[in-house]
Short mmCIF file of C-alpha atoms in Angstrom, two decimals:
data_model
loop_
_atom_site.label_atom_id
_atom_site.label_comp_id
_atom_site.label_asym_id
_atom_site.label_seq_id
_atom_site.Cartn_x
_atom_site.Cartn_y
_atom_site.Cartn_z
CA UNK A 1 115.44 64.98 46.13
CA UNK A 2 113.22 67.13 48.96
CA UNK A 3 112.22 69.98 48.45
CA UNK A 4 111.61 72.33 51.54
CA UNK A 5 108.62 74.58 52.09
CA UNK A 6 109.53 78.12 51.40
CA UNK A 7 109.91 76.81 47.39
CA UNK A 8 105.93 76.96 46.68
CA UNK A 9 105.72 80.33 47.49
CA UNK A 10 103.98 82.98 44.96
CA UNK A 11 101.07 85.02 44.57
CA UNK A 12 97.93 84.01 46.10
CA UNK A 13 95.99 81.80 44.46
CA UNK A 14 91.62 81.98 44.09
CA UNK A 15 89.51 79.61 43.83
CA UNK A 16 87.06 79.81 40.80
CA UNK A 17 83.29 79.70 42.34
CA UNK A 18 81.18 76.66 43.63
CA UNK A 19 79.17 76.92 40.54
CA UNK A 20 82.49 75.90 38.27
CA UNK A 21 82.83 72.29 39.59
CA UNK A 22 80.36 69.86 37.97
CA UNK A 23 78.87 66.17 38.98
CA UNK A 24 79.00 65.07 36.14
CA UNK A 25 77.88 61.18 34.49
CA UNK A 26 78.16 58.35 31.81
CA UNK A 27 78.05 55.13 31.62
CA UNK A 28 80.69 52.86 30.34
CA UNK A 29 80.61 49.55 30.14
CA UNK A 30 76.74 49.82 32.01
CA UNK A 31 77.94 51.32 34.64
CA UNK A 32 77.65 54.52 35.74
CA UNK A 33 80.66 56.86 36.41
CA UNK A 34 80.19 59.60 38.20
CA UNK A 35 83.18 62.83 38.63
CA UNK A 36 83.71 65.97 38.72
CA UNK A 37 85.63 68.84 36.52
CA UNK A 38 86.01 72.35 36.51
CA UNK A 39 88.54 74.36 34.77
CA UNK A 40 90.42 74.60 31.33
CA UNK A 41 93.91 73.40 29.61
CA UNK A 42 95.75 70.80 30.82
CA UNK A 43 94.15 67.81 31.90
CA UNK A 44 95.10 66.48 35.63
CA UNK A 45 93.59 63.63 37.25
CA UNK A 46 92.67 63.24 41.30
CA UNK A 47 92.29 59.66 41.72
CA UNK A 48 90.43 59.02 45.75
CA UNK A 49 91.20 56.26 48.18
CA UNK A 50 89.58 53.47 49.48
CA UNK A 51 86.35 54.20 50.23
CA UNK A 52 86.84 57.86 49.40
CA UNK A 53 84.47 59.50 46.80
CA UNK A 54 85.84 62.85 44.48
CA UNK A 55 83.84 64.83 47.34
CA UNK A 56 87.56 64.20 49.11
CA UNK A 57 89.39 66.34 46.38
CA UNK A 58 86.59 70.26 47.37
CA UNK A 59 89.73 71.89 48.89
CA UNK A 60 92.12 71.98 45.93
CA UNK A 61 89.94 71.51 42.60
CA UNK A 62 88.88 75.03 42.83
CA UNK A 63 92.84 76.17 43.29
CA UNK A 64 93.66 73.92 40.47
CA UNK A 65 91.24 74.31 38.22
CA UNK A 66 93.10 77.90 37.69
CA UNK A 67 95.13 76.97 35.90
CA UNK A 68 94.38 73.28 34.91
CA UNK A 69 91.15 71.04 33.49
CA UNK A 70 90.80 68.75 36.95
CA UNK A 71 88.52 65.44 36.52
CA UNK A 72 88.15 63.98 39.80
CA UNK A 73 86.10 60.37 39.71
CA UNK A 74 84.67 58.30 41.94
CA UNK A 75 86.56 55.06 41.82
CA UNK A 76 83.48 52.29 40.95
CA UNK A 77 81.60 50.70 43.51
CA UNK A 78 82.69 54.34 45.33
CA UNK A 79 81.26 57.50 46.11
CA UNK A 80 78.42 58.52 43.28
CA UNK A 81 79.21 55.59 40.35
CA UNK A 82 77.49 52.62 40.32
CA UNK A 83 78.36 49.41 42.81
CA UNK A 84 78.20 46.28 41.52
CA UNK A 85 79.44 42.91 41.99
CA UNK A 86 82.54 43.43 39.52
CA UNK A 87 85.94 43.75 39.21
CA UNK A 88 87.53 46.44 42.25
CA UNK A 89 90.88 45.02 41.51
CA UNK A 90 94.51 47.53 41.25
CA UNK A 91 94.61 46.93 37.47
CA UNK A 92 90.48 47.84 36.75
CA UNK A 93 90.16 50.80 38.00
CA UNK A 94 93.21 52.32 36.08
CA UNK A 95 91.60 50.40 33.17
CA UNK A 96 88.38 52.44 34.98
CA UNK A 97 90.38 55.86 34.56
CA UNK A 98 91.87 55.31 30.48
CA UNK A 99 87.82 53.96 30.13
CA UNK A 100 86.81 57.16 31.23
CA UNK A 101 90.03 59.36 29.76
CA UNK A 102 88.55 58.05 26.29
CA UNK A 103 85.79 58.43 26.59
CA UNK A 104 85.93 62.52 27.72
CA UNK A 105 88.78 63.06 25.19
CA UNK A 106 91.65 64.01 26.93
CA UNK A 107 94.95 61.61 25.22
CA UNK A 108 96.90 62.70 27.85
CA UNK A 109 97.34 63.69 31.94
CA UNK A 110 98.64 64.42 34.88
CA UNK A 111 97.28 61.80 37.50
CA UNK A 112 97.25 62.35 41.18
CA UNK A 113 96.93 59.76 43.78
CA UNK A 114 96.28 59.32 47.30
CA UNK A 115 96.31 56.04 48.75
CA UNK A 116 94.67 53.65 46.87
CA UNK A 117 94.43 55.92 44.44
CA UNK A 118 98.42 56.14 44.44
CA UNK A 119 98.39 53.01 44.14
CA UNK A 120 95.86 52.69 41.27
CA UNK A 121 97.83 55.70 39.73
CA UNK A 122 101.19 54.21 39.47
CA UNK A 123 99.12 50.63 37.91
CA UNK A 124 98.03 53.74 35.67
CA UNK A 125 100.94 54.01 35.01
CA UNK A 126 102.49 50.88 33.86
CA UNK A 127 99.42 50.10 31.83
CA UNK A 128 98.86 53.47 29.71
CA UNK A 129 102.06 55.42 29.60
CA UNK A 130 100.89 56.74 26.87
CA UNK A 131 98.80 58.34 28.98
CA UNK A 132 100.25 60.08 31.37
CA UNK A 133 102.63 63.04 31.48
CA UNK A 134 103.57 63.28 34.85
CA UNK A 135 103.08 61.02 38.19
CA UNK A 136 101.62 62.57 41.52
CA UNK A 137 102.01 59.54 44.20
CA UNK A 138 100.34 61.18 48.15
CA UNK A 139 100.25 58.87 51.15
CA UNK A 140 99.61 55.80 47.87
CA UNK A 141 99.58 53.02 49.61
CA UNK A 142 101.44 49.21 46.90
CA UNK A 143 104.53 50.21 48.61
CA UNK A 144 105.25 47.47 51.50
CA UNK A 145 103.12 45.32 53.37
CA UNK A 146 102.52 47.63 56.56
CA UNK A 147 99.24 49.40 56.56
CA UNK A 148 96.82 50.20 59.25
CA UNK A 149 95.65 47.45 61.34
CA UNK A 150 92.44 48.83 61.27
CA UNK A 151 91.93 47.80 57.85
CA UNK A 152 93.72 44.01 58.28
CA UNK A 153 90.96 43.03 60.94
CA UNK A 154 88.52 44.74 58.08
CA UNK A 155 90.27 41.44 55.83
CA UNK A 156 89.44 39.27 58.52
CA UNK A 157 85.26 36.82 57.16
CA UNK A 158 84.11 38.85 59.94
CA UNK A 159 84.40 42.02 58.81
CA UNK A 160 81.16 41.86 57.54
CA UNK A 161 78.71 41.87 60.42
CA UNK A 162 80.84 45.04 62.01
CA UNK A 163 79.74 46.62 59.17
CA UNK A 164 76.39 45.60 59.05
CA UNK A 165 76.51 47.30 62.93
CA UNK A 166 76.84 50.64 61.18
CA UNK A 167 73.40 50.86 60.32
CA UNK A 168 72.43 50.56 63.17
CA UNK A 169 70.85 54.32 64.23
CA UNK A 170 73.21 56.23 66.47
CA UNK A 171 76.38 54.13 65.98
CA UNK A 172 78.62 56.44 63.62
CA UNK A 173 77.54 59.26 65.98
CA UNK A 174 79.06 57.64 68.66
CA UNK A 175 81.77 56.03 66.82
CA UNK A 176 82.16 59.84 65.74
CA UNK A 177 82.47 61.07 69.60
CA UNK A 178 84.31 58.42 71.05
CA UNK A 179 87.55 59.27 68.55
CA UNK A 180 87.17 62.58 68.51
CA UNK A 181 87.52 61.91 72.54
CA UNK A 182 89.92 60.00 72.38
CA UNK A 183 92.07 61.85 69.40
CA UNK A 184 91.80 65.22 71.95
CA UNK A 185 92.53 62.82 75.48
CA UNK A 186 96.06 63.72 77.03
CA UNK A 187 98.73 61.13 76.40
CA UNK A 188 99.38 58.91 79.33
CA UNK A 189 102.53 57.79 80.42
CA UNK A 190 104.98 54.42 79.47
CA UNK A 191 102.85 54.33 76.04
CA UNK A 192 104.75 54.49 73.55
CA UNK A 193 103.60 58.56 71.83
CA UNK A 194 103.86 56.30 68.03
CA UNK A 195 101.26 53.57 69.66
CA UNK A 196 99.13 56.16 70.98
CA UNK A 197 94.86 57.23 70.56
CA UNK A 198 96.34 60.37 69.44
CA UNK A 199 98.17 59.72 66.26
CA UNK A 200 96.71 56.31 65.57
CA UNK A 201 93.37 58.67 65.53
CA UNK A 202 95.21 61.53 63.76
CA UNK A 203 92.96 61.81 61.16
CA UNK A 204 89.59 60.73 63.06
CA UNK A 205 87.57 62.87 61.29
CA UNK A 206 87.64 61.73 58.13
CA UNK A 207 88.62 57.65 58.55
CA UNK A 208 85.28 58.74 60.60
CA UNK A 209 83.48 60.30 57.46
CA UNK A 210 83.99 57.16 54.78
CA UNK A 211 83.27 54.84 58.07
CA UNK A 212 79.87 56.38 57.55
CA UNK A 213 79.44 56.18 54.18
CA UNK A 214 79.67 52.85 54.94
CA UNK A 215 76.73 51.93 56.59
CA UNK A 216 75.58 52.00 53.03
CA UNK A 217 75.31 47.67 52.92
CA UNK A 218 76.19 48.44 49.06
CA UNK A 219 79.12 50.16 49.46
CA UNK A 220 80.73 48.18 52.42
CA UNK A 221 80.33 45.48 49.95
CA UNK A 222 82.14 47.14 46.97
CA UNK A 223 84.86 48.57 50.64
CA UNK A 224 85.39 44.72 51.22
CA UNK A 225 85.42 44.06 47.50
CA UNK A 226 88.16 46.84 47.12
CA UNK A 227 90.42 45.94 50.78
CA UNK A 228 91.34 42.32 49.77
CA UNK A 229 92.08 42.82 46.69
CA UNK A 230 95.63 45.23 48.16
CA UNK A 231 95.08 44.30 52.13
CA UNK A 232 95.43 40.71 54.10
CA UNK A 233 96.02 39.82 57.68
CA UNK A 234 99.06 40.96 56.40
CA UNK A 235 98.70 43.44 54.72
CA UNK A 236 99.25 44.53 51.41
CA UNK A 237 99.41 42.31 48.82
CA UNK A 238 100.67 44.85 46.03
CA UNK A 239 103.84 46.46 45.85
CA UNK A 240 104.54 49.73 42.86
CA UNK A 241 108.29 47.82 43.87
CA UNK A 242 108.95 46.70 41.67
CA UNK A 243 108.09 48.67 39.02
CA UNK A 244 109.59 51.30 40.10
CA UNK A 245 112.30 51.64 37.39
CA UNK A 246 110.09 52.14 34.69
CA UNK A 247 109.05 56.22 35.93
CA UNK A 248 112.56 56.49 34.76
CA UNK A 249 111.65 58.95 32.44
CA UNK A 250 108.32 60.48 33.96
CA UNK A 251 108.72 63.08 36.54
CA UNK A 252 107.60 61.73 40.23
CA UNK A 253 106.45 63.87 43.37
CA UNK A 254 105.91 62.34 46.93
CA UNK A 255 103.85 64.31 49.63
CA UNK A 256 103.33 62.30 52.92
CA UNK A 257 102.24 63.27 56.04
CA UNK A 258 104.86 62.67 58.70
CA UNK A 259 102.98 61.39 60.93
CA UNK A 260 100.93 58.99 58.76
CA UNK A 261 99.16 56.39 60.95
CA UNK A 262 97.41 54.92 57.76
CA UNK A 263 100.49 54.92 55.68
CA UNK A 264 103.43 55.06 56.91
CA UNK A 265 106.07 58.57 56.77
CA UNK A 266 108.55 55.43 56.78
CA UNK A 267 106.72 54.31 52.69
CA UNK A 268 107.57 57.59 51.58
CA UNK A 269 111.55 57.50 51.67
CA UNK A 270 111.75 54.09 51.25
CA UNK A 271 109.76 54.96 46.96
CA UNK A 272 111.87 58.30 47.37
CA UNK A 273 114.79 55.64 47.63
CA UNK A 274 113.19 53.21 44.64
CA UNK A 275 112.49 56.62 42.45
CA UNK A 276 115.85 58.66 42.29
CA UNK A 277 114.84 60.91 40.59
CA UNK A 278 111.50 61.37 41.59
CA UNK A 279 111.09 64.74 44.96
CA UNK A 280 109.10 64.75 47.99
CA UNK A 281 107.45 66.77 50.25
CA UNK A 282 106.66 66.19 53.45
CA UNK A 283 103.94 67.68 55.72
CA UNK A 284 105.70 67.55 59.43
CA UNK A 285 102.37 66.65 61.07
CA UNK A 286 100.01 66.03 59.07
CA UNK A 287 98.11 61.99 58.59
CA UNK A 288 97.02 60.39 56.06
CA UNK A 289 95.22 63.15 54.47
CA UNK A 290 98.10 65.85 53.82
CA UNK A 291 96.11 68.31 51.20
CA UNK A 292 92.76 68.21 53.64
CA UNK A 293 95.68 69.81 56.71
CA UNK A 294 97.37 71.99 54.20
CA UNK A 295 95.18 72.57 50.99
CA UNK A 296 96.71 76.26 49.76
CA UNK A 297 100.42 74.37 50.72
CA UNK A 298 99.56 71.76 48.41
CA UNK A 299 97.94 73.16 45.57
CA UNK A 300 100.98 75.56 46.29
CA UNK A 301 103.53 72.45 45.78
CA UNK A 302 101.43 70.19 42.50
CA UNK A 303 101.36 73.45 40.34
CA UNK A 304 105.08 74.36 40.90
CA UNK A 305 105.92 70.25 40.35
CA UNK A 306 104.30 70.81 36.67
CA UNK A 307 105.31 74.34 36.42
CA UNK A 308 109.03 73.14 36.07
CA UNK A 309 108.44 69.44 34.74
CA UNK A 310 107.56 69.16 30.83
CA UNK A 311 105.34 66.89 30.47
CA UNK A 312 106.87 63.69 28.91
CA UNK A 313 106.58 62.06 25.97
CA UNK A 314 105.72 58.50 26.02
CA UNK A 315 109.66 56.39 23.91
CA UNK A 316 108.35 52.58 23.56
CA UNK A 317 111.76 51.95 22.48
CA UNK A 318 112.84 53.74 25.63
CA UNK A 319 109.89 51.57 27.04
CA UNK A 320 111.05 48.74 25.71
CA UNK A 321 114.41 48.84 26.81
CA UNK A 322 114.23 49.68 30.65
CA UNK A 323 111.81 46.77 30.64
CA UNK A 324 114.85 44.96 28.41
CA UNK A 325 116.91 45.65 31.53
CA UNK A 326 114.42 45.42 34.18
CA UNK A 327 115.54 47.00 37.46
CA UNK A 328 118.54 48.39 38.38
CA UNK A 329 119.35 48.61 42.47
CA UNK A 330 122.86 50.14 41.78
CA UNK A 331 121.05 52.84 41.41
CA UNK A 332 118.97 52.68 44.45
CA UNK A 333 119.44 56.60 46.72
CA UNK A 334 118.89 56.43 50.42
CA UNK A 335 121.38 55.59 53.45
CA UNK A 336 122.46 51.97 53.62
CA UNK A 337 119.35 51.49 56.87
CA UNK A 338 116.98 53.08 53.51
CA UNK A 339 118.61 50.86 50.77
CA UNK A 340 118.35 47.61 53.04
CA UNK A 341 114.60 48.17 53.20
CA UNK A 342 114.14 48.31 49.68
CA UNK A 343 115.97 45.45 48.23
CA UNK A 344 113.43 43.48 51.46
CA UNK A 345 110.44 45.01 50.22
CA UNK A 346 110.90 43.34 46.55
CA UNK A 347 112.34 39.82 47.67
CA UNK A 348 109.35 40.53 49.71
CA UNK A 349 107.38 40.41 47.50
CA UNK A 350 108.94 37.47 45.38
CA UNK A 351 108.31 35.31 48.02
CA UNK A 352 105.39 32.87 48.34
CA UNK A 353 104.25 33.11 51.84
#
């Protein structure tokens, strides 16, 4: 179901004060993990993307905290969490989310995942279904191979040398200035709008913010380990599509920017087709960070979704039935082209190349 923005109108939302958003730490399995926490009530887990950190949610945590206990971790290897030589796979990140929730004493949560965090959120639902009440995927990774060409480049052997250049004083500011200039440049006739510098760099401020953090050697090392676990030179190597059917009873909301060049909007349509009961909210003209482009609309959508959908209660028998029967392609929705693309994505996942 694709919902319009009008359905999310309501009374004005008042952010809590900044002092109510706390950064706290717990050492789990010997690694110090940081997380932001605010508010009270039902738990809401926010999972950031690759190379990012929990501060990416700063615009929305104060509003969401009016209604929920908001927990926004720094994934291992990111932000203020430790950056060891460790397992940075999607299942390992999902394990880390489970461990943190156990330590904090929250047995059920609504999970919101952005980009890589969306893939982690989906994996968390698969590995620990008893913990999950609802699922919100925001420009989520792990749909098909398509991904921004720059991420493919960074998986190549020369990536380490490229990232070491960020440590040279002045390099990051120069890159930031260059990206800003290209993003503001007028359209050049003859260049397709889909690959114009303005469109490819529509998220330049956020991307440069993430890139700037990688000047730290331990952060860049953790970033490369994380990226190479999910992307190679051909694109994304981990998919959620083959297990999307397991969300049959789980309320699912998809939020995507229509101009996303990191994880294309087409992926939202594929997930929406593969999860027929899901809701899709589109942010026109927006790139990879819809919660930065319009945080008030984003929070209204999430709050409305939670209020309208009761928390699912895990049913072991239903889970067994779903896994025994497997995917049911005949239940995919959408036009013929979209359904065919979903089937191709599933077949591509099964291929050995």
